[in-house]
């Protein structure tokens, strides 16, 4: 099977395939949050642009997609999907390689958005990705006694 890079992939197909494939694997993301994200993508414009790329097989079937918000010279690889057929054909590798080629020589930075999943992090490193640590700020405004109970509970969880 030959793979073909495409700029002609609809937003709706990209969103639907991702949701069908990964919704069960992302139980903390509610249906409403998926819908809010979809609506945000549909209404992109002056603040940011949505760039969608895909891979099609010889029959014209979409076997991989990438949804990437573009803002301030950064293209964020926020959502990618690959079908079983695409996975077998290494369509996701092909897709990321083609995205890099398309935007090479421009001022854009491809931001993989990182991952705590070892396999995904390794996949990104294969393309020369480098770590860009970011700060995590946590604000706890709980009452004093509740905060102390939570600290004890969290300490017990970490000691296991």
PDB file of C-alpha atoms in Angstrom:
ATOM      1  CA  UNK A   1       0.000   0.000   0.000  1.00  0.00           C
ATOM      2  CA  UNK A   2       1.319   3.434  -0.953  1.00  0.00           C
ATOM      3  CA  UNK A   3       0.766   6.351   1.367  1.00  0.00           C
ATOM      4  CA  UNK A   4      -0.224   9.807   0.149  1.00  0.00           C
ATOM      5  CA  UNK A   5       0.114  13.031   2.159  1.00  0.00           C
ATOM      6  CA  UNK A   6      -2.992  15.185   2.020  1.00  0.00           C
ATOM      7  CA  UNK A   7      -4.043  18.688   2.980  1.00  0.00           C
ATOM      8  CA  UNK A   8      -7.608  17.702   2.078  1.00  0.00           C
ATOM      9  CA  UNK A   9      -8.936  16.198   5.311  1.00  0.00           C
ATOM     10  CA  UNK A  10     -12.026  17.589   6.979  1.00  0.00           C
ATOM     11  CA  UNK A  11     -12.062  18.844  10.534  1.00  0.00           C
ATOM     12  CA  UNK A  12     -15.158  16.772  11.295  1.00  0.00           C
ATOM     13  CA  UNK A  13     -13.524  13.523  10.109  1.00  0.00           C
ATOM     14  CA  UNK A  14     -10.411  14.302  12.129  1.00  0.00           C
ATOM     15  CA  UNK A  15     -12.413  14.990  15.305  1.00  0.00           C
ATOM     16  CA  UNK A  16     -14.764  12.017  14.874  1.00  0.00           C
ATOM     17  CA  UNK A  17     -12.002   9.465  14.242  1.00  0.00           C
ATOM     18  CA  UNK A  18     -10.001  10.668  17.234  1.00  0.00           C
ATOM     19  CA  UNK A  19     -13.009  10.578  19.526  1.00  0.00           C
ATOM     20  CA  UNK A  20     -14.132   7.109  18.383  1.00  0.00           C
ATOM     21  CA  UNK A  21     -10.629   5.702  18.811  1.00  0.00           C
ATOM     22  CA  UNK A  22      -9.542   7.360  22.045  1.00  0.00           C
ATOM     23  CA  UNK A  23     -12.615   8.408  24.082  1.00  0.00           C
ATOM     24  CA  UNK A  24     -12.581   5.161  26.083  1.00  0.00           C
ATOM     25  CA  UNK A  25      -8.849   5.591  26.739  1.00  0.00           C
ATOM     26  CA  UNK A  26      -9.412   9.141  28.034  1.00  0.00           C
ATOM     27  CA  UNK A  27     -12.069   8.648  30.721  1.00  0.00           C
ATOM     28  CA  UNK A  28     -11.295  11.987  32.367  1.00  0.00           C
ATOM     29  CA  UNK A  29     -12.357  13.836  29.203  1.00  0.00           C
ATOM     30  CA  UNK A  30     -16.133  14.209  29.203  1.00  0.00           C
ATOM     31  CA  UNK A  31     -18.435  14.281  26.196  1.00  0.00           C
ATOM     32  CA  UNK A  32     -19.030  17.971  26.892  1.00  0.00           C
ATOM     33  CA  UNK A  33     -15.275  18.633  26.838  1.00  0.00           C
ATOM     34  CA  UNK A  34     -14.916  16.826  23.495  1.00  0.00           C
ATOM     35  CA  UNK A  35     -17.760  18.989  22.164  1.00  0.00           C
ATOM     36  CA  UNK A  36     -16.242  22.188  23.564  1.00  0.00           C
ATOM     37  CA  UNK A  37     -12.929  21.345  21.899  1.00  0.00           C
ATOM     38  CA  UNK A  38     -14.689  20.634  18.586  1.00  0.00           C
ATOM     39  CA  UNK A  39     -16.560  23.944  18.789  1.00  0.00           C
ATOM     40  CA  UNK A  40     -13.333  25.796  19.556  1.00  0.00           C
ATOM     41  CA  UNK A  41     -11.725  24.235  16.460  1.00  0.00           C
ATOM     42  CA  UNK A  42     -14.735  25.094  14.285  1.00  0.00           C
ATOM     43  CA  UNK A  43     -14.553  28.722  15.405  1.00  0.00           C
ATOM     44  CA  UNK A  44     -10.819  29.271  15.054  1.00  0.00           C
ATOM     45  CA  UNK A  45      -9.921  32.477  13.316  1.00  0.00           C
ATOM     46  CA  UNK A  46      -8.236  35.615  14.556  1.00  0.00           C
ATOM     47  CA  UNK A  47      -6.680  34.053  17.675  1.00  0.00           C
ATOM     48  CA  UNK A  48      -5.326  30.896  16.050  1.00  0.00           C
ATOM     49  CA  UNK A  49      -5.631  28.750  12.955  1.00  0.00           C
ATOM     50  CA  UNK A  50      -6.323  25.012  12.779  1.00  0.00           C
ATOM     51  CA  UNK A  51      -4.059  23.105  10.389  1.00  0.00           C
ATOM     52  CA  UNK A  52      -5.164  19.590   9.466  1.00  0.00           C
ATOM     53  CA  UNK A  53      -3.100  17.109   7.528  1.00  0.00           C
ATOM     54  CA  UNK A  54      -3.698  13.474   6.748  1.00  0.00           C
ATOM     55  CA  UNK A  55      -2.520  10.361   5.006  1.00  0.00           C
ATOM     56  CA  UNK A  56      -4.586   8.462   2.470  1.00  0.00           C
ATOM     57  CA  UNK A  57      -4.073   4.996   1.060  1.00  0.00           C
ATOM     58  CA  UNK A  58      -4.229   4.083  -2.641  1.00  0.00           C
ATOM     59  CA  UNK A  59      -8.031   3.897  -2.463  1.00  0.00           C
ATOM     60  CA  UNK A  60      -8.301   7.404  -1.030  1.00  0.00           C
ATOM     61  CA  UNK A  61      -9.224   6.233   2.460  1.00  0.00           C
ATOM     62  CA  UNK A  62      -7.904   8.408   5.280  1.00  0.00           C
ATOM     63  CA  UNK A  63      -5.616   6.256   7.455  1.00  0.00           C
ATOM     64  CA  UNK A  64      -4.007   8.941   9.656  1.00  0.00           C
ATOM     65  CA  UNK A  65      -4.718  12.534  10.662  1.00  0.00           C
ATOM     66  CA  UNK A  66      -3.094  15.356  12.584  1.00  0.00           C
ATOM     67  CA  UNK A  67      -4.915  18.348  14.041  1.00  0.00           C
ATOM     68  CA  UNK A  68      -2.553  21.219  14.812  1.00  0.00           C
ATOM     69  CA  UNK A  69      -3.440  24.640  16.177  1.00  0.00           C
ATOM     70  CA  UNK A  70      -1.114  27.327  14.804  1.00  0.00           C
ATOM     71  CA  UNK A  71      -0.338  30.351  16.959  1.00  0.00           C
ATOM     72  CA  UNK A  72       2.703  32.622  17.320  1.00  0.00           C
ATOM     73  CA  UNK A  73       4.887  30.620  14.899  1.00  0.00           C
ATOM     74  CA  UNK A  74       4.201  27.362  16.747  1.00  0.00           C
ATOM     75  CA  UNK A  75       2.361  24.451  15.204  1.00  0.00           C
ATOM     76  CA  UNK A  76       1.088  22.288  18.068  1.00  0.00           C
ATOM     77  CA  UNK A  77       0.627  18.596  17.236  1.00  0.00           C
ATOM     78  CA  UNK A  78      -2.320  18.412  19.577  1.00  0.00           C
ATOM     79  CA  UNK A  79      -4.312  15.508  18.226  1.00  0.00           C
ATOM     80  CA  UNK A  80      -3.284  12.645  15.963  1.00  0.00           C
ATOM     81  CA  UNK A  81      -5.119   9.520  14.930  1.00  0.00           C
ATOM     82  CA  UNK A  82      -4.121   6.449  12.947  1.00  0.00           C
ATOM     83  CA  UNK A  83      -6.291   3.542  11.796  1.00  0.00           C
ATOM     84  CA  UNK A  84      -5.280  -0.101  12.147  1.00  0.00           C
ATOM     85  CA  UNK A  85      -4.436  -0.172   8.438  1.00  0.00           C
ATOM     86  CA  UNK A  86      -2.432   3.019   8.844  1.00  0.00           C
ATOM     87  CA  UNK A  87      -0.645   1.668  11.899  1.00  0.00           C
ATOM     88  CA  UNK A  88       0.479  -1.398   9.927  1.00  0.00           C
ATOM     89  CA  UNK A  89       1.742   0.833   7.118  1.00  0.00           C
ATOM     90  CA  UNK A  90       3.531   3.235   9.542  1.00  0.00           C
ATOM     91  CA  UNK A  91       1.258   6.062   8.356  1.00  0.00           C
ATOM     92  CA  UNK A  92       1.810   8.132  11.500  1.00  0.00           C
ATOM     93  CA  UNK A  93       5.592   8.126  10.932  1.00  0.00           C
ATOM     94  CA  UNK A  94       4.983   9.124   7.323  1.00  0.00           C
ATOM     95  CA  UNK A  95       2.555  11.866   8.383  1.00  0.00           C
ATOM     96  CA  UNK A  96       4.895  13.505  10.894  1.00  0.00           C
ATOM     97  CA  UNK A  97       7.800  13.286   8.434  1.00  0.00           C
ATOM     98  CA  UNK A  98       5.717  14.986   5.734  1.00  0.00           C
ATOM     99  CA  UNK A  99       4.557  17.716   8.133  1.00  0.00           C
ATOM    100  CA  UNK A 100       8.194  18.422   9.018  1.00  0.00           C
ATOM    101  CA  UNK A 101       9.108  18.556   5.312  1.00  0.00           C
ATOM    102  CA  UNK A 102       6.169  20.824   4.464  1.00  0.00           C
ATOM    103  CA  UNK A 103       7.053  23.438   7.069  1.00  0.00           C
ATOM    104  CA  UNK A 104      10.870  23.121   6.915  1.00  0.00           C
ATOM    105  CA  UNK A 105      12.531  26.401   6.050  1.00  0.00           C
ATOM    106  CA  UNK A 106       9.744  28.462   7.615  1.00  0.00           C
ATOM    107  CA  UNK A 107       9.746  30.241  10.945  1.00  0.00           C
ATOM    108  CA  UNK A 108       7.344  27.660  12.399  1.00  0.00           C
ATOM    109  CA  UNK A 109       8.289  25.358  15.264  1.00  0.00           C
ATOM    110  CA  UNK A 110       6.553  21.978  15.404  1.00  0.00           C
ATOM    111  CA  UNK A 111       5.616  21.472  19.046  1.00  0.00           C
ATOM    112  CA  UNK A 112       4.880  17.830  19.834  1.00  0.00           C
ATOM    113  CA  UNK A 113       3.244  18.840  23.135  1.00  0.00           C
ATOM    114  CA  UNK A 114       5.157  16.058  24.903  1.00  0.00           C
ATOM    115  CA  UNK A 115       3.784  12.953  26.528  1.00  0.00           C
ATOM    116  CA  UNK A 116       4.085  11.045  29.767  1.00  0.00           C
ATOM    117  CA  UNK A 117       3.380   7.837  27.831  1.00  0.00           C
ATOM    118  CA  UNK A 118       6.818   6.247  27.193  1.00  0.00           C
ATOM    119  CA  UNK A 119       5.968   4.901  23.725  1.00  0.00           C
ATOM    120  CA  UNK A 120       4.615   8.239  22.520  1.00  0.00           C
ATOM    121  CA  UNK A 121       7.563  10.142  24.004  1.00  0.00           C
ATOM    122  CA  UNK A 122       9.968   7.759  22.219  1.00  0.00           C
ATOM    123  CA  UNK A 123       8.061   8.253  18.938  1.00  0.00           C
ATOM    124  CA  UNK A 124       8.520  12.034  19.233  1.00  0.00           C
ATOM    125  CA  UNK A 125      12.228  11.675  20.077  1.00  0.00           C
ATOM    126  CA  UNK A 126      12.684   9.741  16.809  1.00  0.00           C
ATOM    127  CA  UNK A 127      12.006  13.029  15.019  1.00  0.00           C
ATOM    128  CA  UNK A 128      14.605  14.960  17.006  1.00  0.00           C
ATOM    129  CA  UNK A 129      12.187  16.411  19.540  1.00  0.00           C
ATOM    130  CA  UNK A 130      13.800  18.055  22.533  1.00  0.00           C
ATOM    131  CA  UNK A 131      12.342  18.531  25.988  1.00  0.00           C
ATOM    132  CA  UNK A 132      10.931  21.932  26.864  1.00  0.00           C
ATOM    133  CA  UNK A 133      10.012  21.702  30.536  1.00  0.00           C
ATOM    134  CA  UNK A 134       7.192  23.895  31.721  1.00  0.00           C
ATOM    135  CA  UNK A 135       6.226  24.977  35.184  1.00  0.00           C
ATOM    136  CA  UNK A 136       3.249  23.505  36.956  1.00  0.00           C
ATOM    137  CA  UNK A 137       1.572  25.783  39.449  1.00  0.00           C
ATOM    138  CA  UNK A 138      -0.830  24.252  41.923  1.00  0.00           C
ATOM    139  CA  UNK A 139      -2.907  26.462  44.169  1.00  0.00           C
ATOM    140  CA  UNK A 140      -4.589  24.904  47.167  1.00  0.00           C
ATOM    141  CA  UNK A 141      -7.268  27.092  48.665  1.00  0.00           C
ATOM    142  CA  UNK A 142      -8.769  24.412  50.915  1.00  0.00           C
ATOM    143  CA  UNK A 143      -9.443  25.125  54.592  1.00  0.00           C
ATOM    144  CA  UNK A 144      -6.464  24.427  56.872  1.00  0.00           C
ATOM    145  CA  UNK A 145      -7.703  21.098  58.343  1.00  0.00           C
ATOM    146  CA  UNK A 146      -8.840  19.726  54.971  1.00  0.00           C
ATOM    147  CA  UNK A 147      -5.483  20.729  53.458  1.00  0.00           C
ATOM    148  CA  UNK A 148      -3.582  18.872  56.217  1.00  0.00           C
ATOM    149  CA  UNK A 149      -5.696  15.725  55.759  1.00  0.00           C
ATOM    150  CA  UNK A 150      -5.054  15.880  52.007  1.00  0.00           C
ATOM    151  CA  UNK A 151      -1.285  16.266  52.578  1.00  0.00           C
ATOM    152  CA  UNK A 152      -1.267  13.182  54.828  1.00  0.00           C
ATOM    153  CA  UNK A 153      -3.327  11.196  52.318  1.00  0.00           C
ATOM    154  CA  UNK A 154      -1.050  12.238  49.426  1.00  0.00           C
ATOM    155  CA  UNK A 155       2.025  11.349  51.494  1.00  0.00           C
ATOM    156  CA  UNK A 156       0.642   7.870  52.181  1.00  0.00           C
ATOM    157  CA  UNK A 157      -0.110   7.373  48.491  1.00  0.00           C
ATOM    158  CA  UNK A 158       3.470   8.328  47.517  1.00  0.00           C
ATOM    159  CA  UNK A 159       5.013   5.983  50.099  1.00  0.00           C
ATOM    160  CA  UNK A 160       3.407   2.897  48.536  1.00  0.00           C
TER     161      UNK A 160
END
